[in-house]
CSV table of C-alpha atoms in Angstrom, one decimal:
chain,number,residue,atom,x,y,z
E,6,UNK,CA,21.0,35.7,-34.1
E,7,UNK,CA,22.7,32.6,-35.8
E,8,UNK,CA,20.6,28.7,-34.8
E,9,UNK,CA,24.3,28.2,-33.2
E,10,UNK,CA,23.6,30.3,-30.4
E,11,UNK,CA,19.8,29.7,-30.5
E,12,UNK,CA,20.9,25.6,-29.9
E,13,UNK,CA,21.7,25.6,-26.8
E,14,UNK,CA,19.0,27.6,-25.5
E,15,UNK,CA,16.4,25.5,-27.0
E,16,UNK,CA,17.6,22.5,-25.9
E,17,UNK,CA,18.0,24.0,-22.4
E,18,UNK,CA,14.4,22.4,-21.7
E,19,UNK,CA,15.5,19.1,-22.4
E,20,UNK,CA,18.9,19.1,-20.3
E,21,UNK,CA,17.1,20.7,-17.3
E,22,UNK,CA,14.1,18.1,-17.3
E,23,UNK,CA,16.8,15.1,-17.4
E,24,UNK,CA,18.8,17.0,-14.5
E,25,UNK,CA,15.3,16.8,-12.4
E,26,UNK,CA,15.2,12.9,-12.6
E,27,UNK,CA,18.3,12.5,-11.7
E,28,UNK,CA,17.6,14.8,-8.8
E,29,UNK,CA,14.8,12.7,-8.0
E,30,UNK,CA,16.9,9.6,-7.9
E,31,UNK,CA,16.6,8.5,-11.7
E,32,UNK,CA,19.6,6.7,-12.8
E,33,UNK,CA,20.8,8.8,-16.4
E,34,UNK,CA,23.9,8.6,-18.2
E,35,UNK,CA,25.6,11.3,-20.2
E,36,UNK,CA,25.1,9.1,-23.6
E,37,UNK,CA,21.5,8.5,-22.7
E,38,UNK,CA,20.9,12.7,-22.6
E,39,UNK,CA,22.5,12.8,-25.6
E,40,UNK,CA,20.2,10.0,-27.5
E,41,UNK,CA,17.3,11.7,-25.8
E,42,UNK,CA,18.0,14.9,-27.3
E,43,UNK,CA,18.9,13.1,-30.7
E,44,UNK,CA,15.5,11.6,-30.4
E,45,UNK,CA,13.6,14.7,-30.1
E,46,UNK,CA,15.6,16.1,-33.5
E,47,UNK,CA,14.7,13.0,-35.6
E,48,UNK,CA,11.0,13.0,-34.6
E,49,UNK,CA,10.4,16.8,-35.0
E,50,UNK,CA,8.2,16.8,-32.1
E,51,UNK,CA,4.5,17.9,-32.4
E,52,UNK,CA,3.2,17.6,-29.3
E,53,UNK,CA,4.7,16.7,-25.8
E,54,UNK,CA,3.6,12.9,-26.1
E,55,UNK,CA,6.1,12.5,-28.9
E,56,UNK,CA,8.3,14.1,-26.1
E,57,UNK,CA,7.4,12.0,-23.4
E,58,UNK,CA,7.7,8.9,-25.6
E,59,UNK,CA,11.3,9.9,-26.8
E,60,UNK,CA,12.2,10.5,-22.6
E,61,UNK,CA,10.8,6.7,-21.9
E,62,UNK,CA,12.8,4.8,-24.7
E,63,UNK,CA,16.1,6.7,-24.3
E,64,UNK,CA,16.3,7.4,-20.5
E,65,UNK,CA,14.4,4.2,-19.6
E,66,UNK,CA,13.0,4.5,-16.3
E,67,UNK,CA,12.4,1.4,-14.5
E,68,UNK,CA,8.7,-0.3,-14.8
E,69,UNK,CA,8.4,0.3,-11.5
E,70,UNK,CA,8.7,4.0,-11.4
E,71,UNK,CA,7.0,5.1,-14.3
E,72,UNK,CA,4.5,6.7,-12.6
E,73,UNK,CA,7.1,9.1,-10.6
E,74,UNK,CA,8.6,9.9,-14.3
E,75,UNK,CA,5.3,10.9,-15.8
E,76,UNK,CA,4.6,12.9,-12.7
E,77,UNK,CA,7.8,14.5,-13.4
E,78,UNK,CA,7.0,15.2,-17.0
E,79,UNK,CA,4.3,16.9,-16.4
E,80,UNK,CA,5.4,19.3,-13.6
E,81,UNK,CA,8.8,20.5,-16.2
E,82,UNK,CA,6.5,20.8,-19.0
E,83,UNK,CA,3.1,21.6,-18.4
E,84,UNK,CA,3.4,23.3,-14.9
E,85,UNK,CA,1.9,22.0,-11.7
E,86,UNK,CA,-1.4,24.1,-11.9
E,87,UNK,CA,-1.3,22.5,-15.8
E,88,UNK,CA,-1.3,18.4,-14.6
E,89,UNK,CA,-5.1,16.6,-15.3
E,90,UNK,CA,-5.4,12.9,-14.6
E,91,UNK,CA,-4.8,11.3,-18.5
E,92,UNK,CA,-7.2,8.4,-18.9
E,93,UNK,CA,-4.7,6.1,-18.7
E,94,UNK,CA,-2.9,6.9,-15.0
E,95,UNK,CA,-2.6,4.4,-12.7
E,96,UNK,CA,-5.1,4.2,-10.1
E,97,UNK,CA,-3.2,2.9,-7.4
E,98,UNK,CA,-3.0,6.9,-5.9
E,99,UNK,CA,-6.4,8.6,-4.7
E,100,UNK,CA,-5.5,12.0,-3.6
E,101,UNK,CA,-7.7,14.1,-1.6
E,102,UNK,CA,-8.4,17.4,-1.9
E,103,UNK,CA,-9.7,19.4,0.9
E,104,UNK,CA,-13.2,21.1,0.9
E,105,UNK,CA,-11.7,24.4,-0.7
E,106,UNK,CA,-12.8,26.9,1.6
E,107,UNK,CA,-10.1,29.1,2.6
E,108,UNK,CA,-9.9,28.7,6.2
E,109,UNK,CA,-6.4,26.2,6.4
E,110,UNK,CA,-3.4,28.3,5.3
E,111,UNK,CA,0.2,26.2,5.4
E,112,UNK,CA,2.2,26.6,8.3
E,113,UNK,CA,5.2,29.3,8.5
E,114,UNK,CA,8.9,27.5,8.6
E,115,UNK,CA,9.1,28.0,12.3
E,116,UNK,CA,6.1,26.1,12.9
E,117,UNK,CA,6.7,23.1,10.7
E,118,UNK,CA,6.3,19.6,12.7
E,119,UNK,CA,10.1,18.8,13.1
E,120,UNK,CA,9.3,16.5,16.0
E,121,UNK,CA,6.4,14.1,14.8
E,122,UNK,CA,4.5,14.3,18.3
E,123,UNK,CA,1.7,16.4,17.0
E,124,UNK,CA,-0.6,15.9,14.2
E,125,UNK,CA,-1.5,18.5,11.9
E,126,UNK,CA,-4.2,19.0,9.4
E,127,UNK,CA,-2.0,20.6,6.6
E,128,UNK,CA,-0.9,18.8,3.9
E,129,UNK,CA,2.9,18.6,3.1
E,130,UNK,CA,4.4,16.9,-0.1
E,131,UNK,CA,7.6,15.2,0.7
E,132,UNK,CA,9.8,12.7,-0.9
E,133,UNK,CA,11.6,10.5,1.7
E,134,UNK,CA,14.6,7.9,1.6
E,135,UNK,CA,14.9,5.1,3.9
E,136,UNK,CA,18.1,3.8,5.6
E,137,UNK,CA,19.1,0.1,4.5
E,138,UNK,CA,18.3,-1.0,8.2
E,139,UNK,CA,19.5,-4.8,9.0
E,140,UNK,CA,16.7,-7.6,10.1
E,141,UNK,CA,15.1,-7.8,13.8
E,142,UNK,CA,14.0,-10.4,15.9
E,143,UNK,CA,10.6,-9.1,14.8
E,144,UNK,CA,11.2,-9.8,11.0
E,145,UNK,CA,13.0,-13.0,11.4
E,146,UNK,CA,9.9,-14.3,13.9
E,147,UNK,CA,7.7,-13.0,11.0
E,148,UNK,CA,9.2,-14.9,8.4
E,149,UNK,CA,9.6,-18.2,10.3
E,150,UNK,CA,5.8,-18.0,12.0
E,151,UNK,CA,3.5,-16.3,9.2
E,152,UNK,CA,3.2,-19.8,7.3
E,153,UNK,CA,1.7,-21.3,9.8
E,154,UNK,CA,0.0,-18.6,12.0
E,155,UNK,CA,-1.6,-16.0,9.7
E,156,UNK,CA,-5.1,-17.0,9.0
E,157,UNK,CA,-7.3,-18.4,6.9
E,158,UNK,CA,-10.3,-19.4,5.5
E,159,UNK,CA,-12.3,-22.1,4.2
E,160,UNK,CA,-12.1,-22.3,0.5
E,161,UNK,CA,-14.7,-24.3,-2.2
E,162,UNK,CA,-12.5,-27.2,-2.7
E,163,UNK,CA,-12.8,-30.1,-0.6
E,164,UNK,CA,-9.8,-32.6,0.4
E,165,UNK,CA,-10.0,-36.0,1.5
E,166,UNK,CA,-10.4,-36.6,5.5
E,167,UNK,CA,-10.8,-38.9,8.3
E,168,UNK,CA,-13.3,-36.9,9.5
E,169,UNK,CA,-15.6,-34.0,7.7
E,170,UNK,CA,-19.0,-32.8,7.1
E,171,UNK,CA,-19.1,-34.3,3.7
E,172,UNK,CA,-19.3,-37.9,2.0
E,173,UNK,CA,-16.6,-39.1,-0.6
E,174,UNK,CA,-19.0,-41.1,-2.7
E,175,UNK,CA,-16.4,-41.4,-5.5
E,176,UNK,CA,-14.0,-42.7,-3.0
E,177,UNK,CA,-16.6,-45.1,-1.3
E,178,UNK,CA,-17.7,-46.4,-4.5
E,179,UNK,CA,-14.6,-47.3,-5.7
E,180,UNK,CA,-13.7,-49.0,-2.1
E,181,UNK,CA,-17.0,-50.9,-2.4
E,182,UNK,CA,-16.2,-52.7,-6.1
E,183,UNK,CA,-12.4,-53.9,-4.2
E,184,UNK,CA,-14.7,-55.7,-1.9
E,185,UNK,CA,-17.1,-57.4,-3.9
E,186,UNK,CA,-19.8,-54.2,-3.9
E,187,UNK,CA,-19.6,-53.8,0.3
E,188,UNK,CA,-19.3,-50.8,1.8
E,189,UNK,CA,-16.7,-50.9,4.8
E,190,UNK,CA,-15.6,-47.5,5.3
E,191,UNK,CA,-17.2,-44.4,4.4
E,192,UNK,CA,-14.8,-41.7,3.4
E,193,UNK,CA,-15.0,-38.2,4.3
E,194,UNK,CA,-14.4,-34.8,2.9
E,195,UNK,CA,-13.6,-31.6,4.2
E,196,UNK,CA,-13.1,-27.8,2.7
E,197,UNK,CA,-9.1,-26.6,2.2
E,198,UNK,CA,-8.3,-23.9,4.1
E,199,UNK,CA,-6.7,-21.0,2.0
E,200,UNK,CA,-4.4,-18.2,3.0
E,201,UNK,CA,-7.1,-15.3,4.1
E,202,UNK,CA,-6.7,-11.4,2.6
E,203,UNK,CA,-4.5,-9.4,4.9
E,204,UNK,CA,-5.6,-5.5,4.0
E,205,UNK,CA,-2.6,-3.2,5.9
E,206,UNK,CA,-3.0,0.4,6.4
E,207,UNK,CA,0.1,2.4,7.6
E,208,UNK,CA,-0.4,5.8,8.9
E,209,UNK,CA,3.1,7.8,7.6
E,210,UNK,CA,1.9,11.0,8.9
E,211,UNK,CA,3.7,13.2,10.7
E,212,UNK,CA,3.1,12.3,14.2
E,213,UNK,CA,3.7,8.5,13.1
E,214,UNK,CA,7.2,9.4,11.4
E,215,UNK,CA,9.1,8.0,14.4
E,216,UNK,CA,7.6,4.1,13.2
E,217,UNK,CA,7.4,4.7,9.6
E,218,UNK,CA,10.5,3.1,8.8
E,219,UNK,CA,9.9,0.1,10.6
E,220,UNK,CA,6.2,0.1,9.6
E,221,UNK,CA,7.3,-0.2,6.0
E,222,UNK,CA,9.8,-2.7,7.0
E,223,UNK,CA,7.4,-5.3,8.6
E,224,UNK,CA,5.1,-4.1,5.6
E,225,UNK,CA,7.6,-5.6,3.1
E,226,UNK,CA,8.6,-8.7,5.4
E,227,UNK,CA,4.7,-9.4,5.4
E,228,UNK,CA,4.2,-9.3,1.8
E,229,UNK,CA,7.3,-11.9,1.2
E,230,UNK,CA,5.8,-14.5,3.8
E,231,UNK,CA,2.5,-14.3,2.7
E,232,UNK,CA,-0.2,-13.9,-0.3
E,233,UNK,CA,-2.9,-12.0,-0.9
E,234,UNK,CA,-1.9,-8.9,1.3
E,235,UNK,CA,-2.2,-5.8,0.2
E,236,UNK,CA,-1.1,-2.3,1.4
E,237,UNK,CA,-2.0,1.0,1.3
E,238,UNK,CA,-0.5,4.2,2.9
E,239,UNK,CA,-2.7,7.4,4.3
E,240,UNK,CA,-1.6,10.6,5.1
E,241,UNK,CA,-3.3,13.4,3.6
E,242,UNK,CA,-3.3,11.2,0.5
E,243,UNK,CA,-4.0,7.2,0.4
E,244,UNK,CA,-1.7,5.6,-1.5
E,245,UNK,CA,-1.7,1.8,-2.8
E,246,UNK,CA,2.6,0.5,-1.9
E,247,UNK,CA,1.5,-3.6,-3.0
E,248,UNK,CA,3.0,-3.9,-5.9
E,249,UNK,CA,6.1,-1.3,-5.2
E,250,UNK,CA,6.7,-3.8,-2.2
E,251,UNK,CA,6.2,-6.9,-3.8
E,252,UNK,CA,10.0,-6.7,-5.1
E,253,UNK,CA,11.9,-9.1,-3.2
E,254,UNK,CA,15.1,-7.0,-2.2
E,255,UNK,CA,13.8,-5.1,0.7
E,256,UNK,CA,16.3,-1.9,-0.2
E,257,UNK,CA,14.3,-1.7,-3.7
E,258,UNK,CA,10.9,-2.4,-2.9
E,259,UNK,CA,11.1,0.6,-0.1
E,260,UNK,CA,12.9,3.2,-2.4
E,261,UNK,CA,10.3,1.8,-5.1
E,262,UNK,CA,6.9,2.9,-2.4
E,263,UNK,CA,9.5,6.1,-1.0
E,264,UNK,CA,9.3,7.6,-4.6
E,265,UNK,CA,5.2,6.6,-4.8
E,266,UNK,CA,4.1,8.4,-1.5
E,267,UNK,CA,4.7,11.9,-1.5
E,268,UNK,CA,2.4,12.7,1.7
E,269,UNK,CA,5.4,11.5,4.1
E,270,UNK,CA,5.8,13.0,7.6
E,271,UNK,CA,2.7,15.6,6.6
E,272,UNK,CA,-0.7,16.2,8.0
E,273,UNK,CA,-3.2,13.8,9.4
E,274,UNK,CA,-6.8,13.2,7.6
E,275,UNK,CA,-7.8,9.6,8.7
E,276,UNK,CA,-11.5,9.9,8.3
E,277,UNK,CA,-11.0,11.1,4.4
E,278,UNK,CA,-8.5,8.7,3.6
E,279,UNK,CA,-10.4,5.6,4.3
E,280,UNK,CA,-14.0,7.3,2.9
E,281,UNK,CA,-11.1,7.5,-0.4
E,282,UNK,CA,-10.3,4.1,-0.1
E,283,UNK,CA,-13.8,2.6,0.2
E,284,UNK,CA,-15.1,4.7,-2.9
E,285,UNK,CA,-13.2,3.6,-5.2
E,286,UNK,CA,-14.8,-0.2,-5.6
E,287,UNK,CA,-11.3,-2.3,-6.5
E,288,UNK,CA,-10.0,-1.0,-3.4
E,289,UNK,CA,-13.1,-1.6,-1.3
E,290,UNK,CA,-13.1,-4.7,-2.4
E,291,UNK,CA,-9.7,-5.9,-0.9
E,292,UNK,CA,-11.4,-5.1,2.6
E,293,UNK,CA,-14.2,-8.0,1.8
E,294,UNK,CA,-13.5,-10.6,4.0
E,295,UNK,CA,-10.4,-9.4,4.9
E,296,UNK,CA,-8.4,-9.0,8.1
E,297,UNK,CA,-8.2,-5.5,7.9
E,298,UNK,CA,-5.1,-4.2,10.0
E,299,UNK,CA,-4.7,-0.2,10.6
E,300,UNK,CA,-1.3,1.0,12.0
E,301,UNK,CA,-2.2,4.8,13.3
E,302,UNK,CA,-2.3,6.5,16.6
E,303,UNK,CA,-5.7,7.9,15.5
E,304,UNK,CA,-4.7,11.6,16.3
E,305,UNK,CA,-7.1,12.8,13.4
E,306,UNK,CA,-7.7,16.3,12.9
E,307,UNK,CA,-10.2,16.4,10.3
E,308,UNK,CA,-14.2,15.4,11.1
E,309,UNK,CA,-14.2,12.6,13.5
E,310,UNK,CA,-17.9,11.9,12.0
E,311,UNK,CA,-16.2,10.9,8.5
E,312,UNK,CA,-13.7,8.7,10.4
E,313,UNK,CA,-16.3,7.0,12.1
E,314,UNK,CA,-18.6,5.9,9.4
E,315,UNK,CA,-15.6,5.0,7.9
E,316,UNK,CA,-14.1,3.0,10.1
E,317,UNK,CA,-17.8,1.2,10.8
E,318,UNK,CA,-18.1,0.7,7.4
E,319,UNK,CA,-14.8,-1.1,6.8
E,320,UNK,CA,-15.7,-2.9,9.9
E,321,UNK,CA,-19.0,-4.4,8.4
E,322,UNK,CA,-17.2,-5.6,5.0
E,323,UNK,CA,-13.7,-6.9,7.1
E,324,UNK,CA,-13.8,-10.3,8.7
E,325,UNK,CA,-12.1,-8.5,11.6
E,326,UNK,CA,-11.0,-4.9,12.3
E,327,UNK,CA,-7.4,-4.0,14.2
E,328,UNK,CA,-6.2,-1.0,15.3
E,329,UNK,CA,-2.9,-0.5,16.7
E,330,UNK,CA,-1.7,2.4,18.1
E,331,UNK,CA,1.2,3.3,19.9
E,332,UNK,CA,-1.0,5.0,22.4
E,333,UNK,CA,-1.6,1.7,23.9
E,334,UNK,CA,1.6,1.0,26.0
E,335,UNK,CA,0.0,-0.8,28.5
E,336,UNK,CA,-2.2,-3.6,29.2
E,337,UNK,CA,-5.0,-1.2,30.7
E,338,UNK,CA,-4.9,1.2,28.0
E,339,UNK,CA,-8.4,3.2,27.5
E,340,UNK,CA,-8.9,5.6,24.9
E,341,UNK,CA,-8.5,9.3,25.9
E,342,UNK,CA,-8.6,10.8,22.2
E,343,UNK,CA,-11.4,11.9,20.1
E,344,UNK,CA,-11.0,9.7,17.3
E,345,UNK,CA,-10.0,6.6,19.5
E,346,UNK,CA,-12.8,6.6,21.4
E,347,UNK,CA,-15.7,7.1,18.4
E,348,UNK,CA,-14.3,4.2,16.7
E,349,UNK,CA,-13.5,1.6,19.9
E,350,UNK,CA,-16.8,0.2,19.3
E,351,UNK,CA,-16.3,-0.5,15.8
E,352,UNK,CA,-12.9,-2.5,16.5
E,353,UNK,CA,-12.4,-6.1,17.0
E,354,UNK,CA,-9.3,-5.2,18.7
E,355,UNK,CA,-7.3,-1.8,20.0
E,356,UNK,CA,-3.9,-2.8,20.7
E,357,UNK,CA,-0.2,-1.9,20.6
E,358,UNK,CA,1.3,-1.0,17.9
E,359,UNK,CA,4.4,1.1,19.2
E,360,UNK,CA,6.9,-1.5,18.2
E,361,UNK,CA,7.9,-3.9,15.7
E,362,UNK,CA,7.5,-6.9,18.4
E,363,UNK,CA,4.3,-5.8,19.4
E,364,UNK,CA,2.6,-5.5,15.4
E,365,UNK,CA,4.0,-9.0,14.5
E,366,UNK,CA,3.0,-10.5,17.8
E,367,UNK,CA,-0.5,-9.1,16.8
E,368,UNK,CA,-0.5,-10.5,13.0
E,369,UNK,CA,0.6,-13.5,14.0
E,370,UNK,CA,-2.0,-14.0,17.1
E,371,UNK,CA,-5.0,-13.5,13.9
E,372,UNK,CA,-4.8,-16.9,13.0
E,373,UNK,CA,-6.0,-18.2,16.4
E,374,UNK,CA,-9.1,-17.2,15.7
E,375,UNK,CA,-11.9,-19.2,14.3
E,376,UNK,CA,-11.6,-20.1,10.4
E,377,UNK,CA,-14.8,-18.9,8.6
């Protein structure tokens, strides 16, 4: 067999693995395959790093999705029972396993959760794409309001004041030598007040799929009207969307988190998610002093213990604790679900969240309360 017809075959690999990204919505011209493969020629490769390396300066995925292309590597080359966390992998995904004993199987076709009214406990892998929606009422009331009505805090640094709790002796002083070393006014100081950490946690399960899209929407309108929020997304998996959603077009920064979650529309593990996202310590520690917001309808189907001592520990490091839930249509809403009802006590509030109105009306109503 001549290395003419052995060619093609070998570099079969290659072709394949650039037809996967642009599958997976990777942008990859014709001339950039062929540099690719020239790449792997010239270097002689010895080990699938050189090959991964050759992939990242030829077909040039965006900084933005280079953890979706790695991912990708790894299932084309190595096999998906084959991928181990490299040392180097972002953190910013915490995926949870379950307890490996057997008893969960994957549900047949015909029972798959086509509506989204019913949680399940399974989890499903999914990719999904959002429509280019235009702008609300709701975003445009978020963008003019936020400014002025999320809250905040009292920072370290103090500013001059008619009034305050503290004395401007450098100010007084330098009053007093104007006016022959009397003192006539006393000036005052008082502490700034600084934007206060917004922590958002979006439940894109399943039975939330019919909000998802306009969760992620206000999401993204939140994180271009204010700073320091951050936002994570649970599932079966928690994953960390800030910086995906930090881009300003609101078209890229959802395709950007679309291609980072890949629990979309799947089971429902509340409890483990959050007992994920307060062990890992950089994450807990965006909860400190935070106003911590979760967006779920709290249909867990995993242990309702973990969800509650994770929930009252978030509560204990949060300056305040929301939950909203579409559940709560009505102003006399009382929880009637398991998980609702062991974590009501651990809540500053329990409120609507089963439209876009009614989760902006909420953000915006936390900077009535009292700056601390």
């Amino acid at each position: 067999m001549t290395d003419e017809l052995l060619l093609p075959r070998a570099a079969q690999v290659f072709i394949s693995f650039v037809a996967l990204l642009r599958h997976n919505g990777f942008a990859v011209a014709p001339e950039q395959t062929t540099a690719f493969l020239a790449a792997i020629e010239l270097l002689g490769p010895r080990s699938l790093e050189h090959i991964r390396r050759a992939g990242l300066a030829t077909l040039a995925p965006p900084p933005e999705r280079r953890a979706t292309y790695d991912r990708l590597f790894d299932i084309h080359f190595r096999g998906a029972e084959a991928i181990e966390r490299a040392e180097g992998e972002d953190e910013d995904t915490v995926r949870l396993q379950e307890e490996g004993r057997g008893e969960d199987e994957p549900p047949l076709a015909d029972e798959a959760n086509e509506s989204g009214l019913a949680a399940a406990r399974t989890e499903a892998l999914v990719e999904r794409r959002f429509a280019h929606g235009t702008t609300g009422e709701a975003l445009r009331r978020l963008a003019r309001e936020a400014p002025r009505r999320l809250p905040r805090r009292r920072g370290h640094r103090r500013m001059r004041a008619r009034r305050g709790p503290f004395a401007d002796i450098r100010r007084t002083l330098r009053d007093s030598v104007r006016n022959d070393g009397e003192v006539l006014r006393l000036g005052h100081l008082k502490r700034r007040l600084r934007p206060r950490k917004i922590l958002l946690l979006i439940d894109v399960s399943g039975s939330m799929k019919a909000r998802t899209e306009e969760n992620m929407t206000l999401a993204h309108g939140l994180m271009q009207a204010a700073r320091n929020v951050e936002v994570f997304t649970f599932g079966t998996r928690l994953t960390r969307v800030t910086r995906a959603l930090r881009l300003k077009r609101r078209e890229q920064a959802l395709n950007a988190a679309a291609h980072l979650v890949s629990d979309w529309d799947g089971g429902t593990r509340i409890g483990d998610a959050l007992q994920a996202f307060l062990a890992v310590p950089r994450f807990g520690g965006y909860a400190r002093g935070a106003a911590v917001v979760v967006v779920s309808d709290g249909l867990e189907r995993g242990d309702i213990s973990a969800l509650r001592d994770a929930v009252a520990k978030l509560s204990r490091r949060a300056w305040s604790l929301s939950w909203l839930t579409p559940l709560a249509s009505g102003p006399g809403f009382r929880p009637q679900t398991e998980a609702l009802i062991a974590i009501e006590r651990f809540v500053d509030d329990l409120s609507d969240g089963g439209s876009s109105a009614a989760v902006v009306l909420h953000l915006l109503s936390l900077g009535g309360r009292r700056a601390a």
